[in-house]
PDB file of C-alpha atoms in Angstrom:
ATOM      1  CA  MET A  98     -80.438 118.653-182.193  1.00 84.00           C
ATOM      2  CA  ILE A  99     -81.655 115.992-180.825  1.00 90.00           C
ATOM      3  CA  CYS A 100     -83.086 114.657-177.353  1.00 92.00           C
ATOM      4  CA  TRP A 101     -80.630 112.532-175.324  1.00 92.00           C
ATOM      5  CA  ASP A 102     -83.943 110.598-174.059  1.00 94.00           C
ATOM      6  CA  CYS A 103     -85.855 109.643-176.899  1.00 94.00           C
ATOM      7  CA  GLY A 104     -83.618 110.204-179.907  1.00 93.00           C
ATOM      8  CA  LYS A 105     -86.258 112.568-181.286  1.00 91.00           C
ATOM      9  CA  GLU A 106     -84.574 115.921-183.935  1.00 89.00           C
ATOM     10  CA  ILE A 107     -85.405 119.327-182.415  1.00 85.00           C
ATOM     11  CA  HIS A 108     -86.056 121.389-185.705  1.00 77.00           C
ATOM     12  CA  ASP A 109     -83.826 124.294-185.382  1.00 69.00           C
ATOM     13  CA  THR A 110     -86.463 126.617-185.764  1.00 64.00           C
ATOM     14  CA  LEU A 111     -88.497 125.409-183.088  1.00 57.00           C
ATOM     15  CA  ALA A 112     -85.611 125.663-181.310  1.00 56.00           C
ATOM     16  CA  VAL A 113     -86.719 128.006-178.677  1.00 59.00           C
ATOM     17  CA  TYR A 114     -89.582 126.802-178.356  1.00 60.00           C
ATOM     18  CA  ASP A 115     -89.455 122.924-178.049  1.00 58.00           C
ATOM     19  CA  LYS A 116     -85.775 122.536-176.216  1.00 69.00           C
ATOM     20  CA  PHE A 117     -85.364 121.752-172.823  1.00 88.00           C
ATOM     21  CA  SER A 118     -81.817 120.994-170.341  1.00 91.00           C
ATOM     22  CA  CYS A 119     -82.341 118.348-167.997  1.00 94.00           C
ATOM     23  CA  ASP A 120     -81.817 120.037-164.521  1.00 94.00           C
ATOM     24  CA  MET A 121     -79.420 118.242-163.477  1.00 94.00           C
ATOM     25  CA  CYS A 122     -76.887 117.622-165.574  1.00 96.00           C
ATOM     26  CA  GLY A 123     -77.801 120.052-168.798  1.00 92.00           C
ATOM     27  CA  VAL A 124     -78.310 117.604-171.648  1.00 94.00           C
ATOM     28  CA  THR A 125     -80.553 118.110-173.983  1.00 92.00           C
ATOM     29  CA  LEU A 126     -84.832 117.057-173.510  1.00 92.00           C
ATOM     30  CA  CYS A 127     -86.993 118.158-176.709  1.00 90.00           C
ATOM     31  CA  ARG A 128     -90.589 119.142-174.426  1.00 88.00           C
ATOM     32  CA  ASP A 129     -92.008 115.732-174.463  1.00 91.00           C
ATOM     33  CA  CYS A 130     -88.966 114.070-172.541  1.00 93.00           C
ATOM     34  CA  TYR A 131     -89.032 117.517-170.377  1.00 93.00           C
ATOM     35  CA  VAL A 132     -92.799 117.510-169.034  1.00 93.00           C
ATOM     36  CA  GLU A 133     -93.166 113.637-168.643  1.00 94.00           C
ATOM     37  CA  HIS A 134     -89.554 113.161-166.437  1.00 93.00           C
ATOM     38  CA  ILE A 135     -90.464 116.752-164.454  1.00 93.00           C
ATOM     39  CA  GLY A 136     -87.248 117.678-165.428  1.00 94.00           C
ATOM     40  CA  PHE A 137     -84.947 115.931-165.414  1.00 95.00           C
ATOM     41  CA  CYS A 138     -83.163 113.209-168.226  1.00 96.00           C
ATOM     42  CA  GLU A 139     -83.915 109.401-167.450  1.00 96.00           C
ATOM     43  CA  GLU A 140     -80.740 109.438-166.074  1.00 96.00           C
ATOM     44  CA  CYS A 141     -80.331 112.374-163.573  1.00 97.00           C
ATOM     45  CA  LEU A 142     -84.297 111.156-162.746  1.00 96.00           C
ATOM     46  CA  SER A 143     -83.293 107.703-162.163  1.00 96.00           C
ATOM     47  CA  ASP A 144     -80.139 108.856-159.814  1.00 96.00           C
ATOM     48  CA  ILE A 145     -82.411 110.125-158.152  1.00 96.00           C
ATOM     49  CA  GLU A 146     -85.222 107.427-157.244  1.00 96.00           C
ATOM     50  CA  ASP A 147     -82.526 105.774-156.232  1.00 96.00           C
ATOM     51  CA  THR A 148     -80.989 108.234-153.917  1.00 96.00           C
ATOM     52  CA  LEU A 149     -84.917 108.203-152.543  1.00 95.00           C
ATOM     53  CA  MET A 150     -84.891 104.322-152.450  1.00 95.00           C
ATOM     54  CA  ASP A 151     -81.862 104.740-150.228  1.00 94.00           C
ATOM     55  CA  LEU A 152     -82.717 106.873-148.172  1.00 94.00           C
ATOM     56  CA  ALA A 153     -86.148 105.886-147.112  1.00 94.00           C
ATOM     57  CA  ASN A 154     -84.960 102.870-146.244  1.00 92.00           C
ATOM     58  CA  TYR A 155     -81.888 104.191-144.100  1.00 92.00           C
ATOM     59  CA  SER A 156     -84.676 105.983-142.129  1.00 92.00           C
ATOM     60  CA  ILE A 157     -86.839 102.429-142.152  1.00 90.00           C
ATOM     61  CA  MET A 158     -83.661 101.205-140.234  1.00 90.00           C
ATOM     62  CA  THR A 159     -83.496 103.526-138.336  1.00 91.00           C
ATOM     63  CA  LEU A 160     -86.208 103.671-136.619  1.00 88.00           C
ATOM     64  CA  ILE A 161     -86.518  99.891-136.531  1.00 88.00           C
ATOM     65  CA  GLU A 162     -82.612 100.506-134.168  1.00 86.00           C
ATOM     66  CA  MET A 163     -84.392 102.594-132.745  1.00 85.00           C
ATOM     67  CA  GLU A 164     -87.736 100.289-131.184  1.00 85.00           C
ATOM     68  CA  ASP A 165     -85.274  98.275-130.285  1.00 79.00           C
ATOM     69  CA  LYS A 166     -83.048 100.476-127.951  1.00 69.00           C
TER      70      LYS A 166
END
């Protein structure tokens, strides 16, 4: 098995202890990438960050519009 993010080989004998999956899309991750990215692959984590930024920008624009009224 290979980690989707870093490409590190996950040996079958260690898979029980070292194989993790992205909580969003299910791709295989090594323990280090799983922990580093809080349970998500880089792609899903990036999507989450983009969504949060969009939500923050929307909230700021809504507050500005409310102040203008």
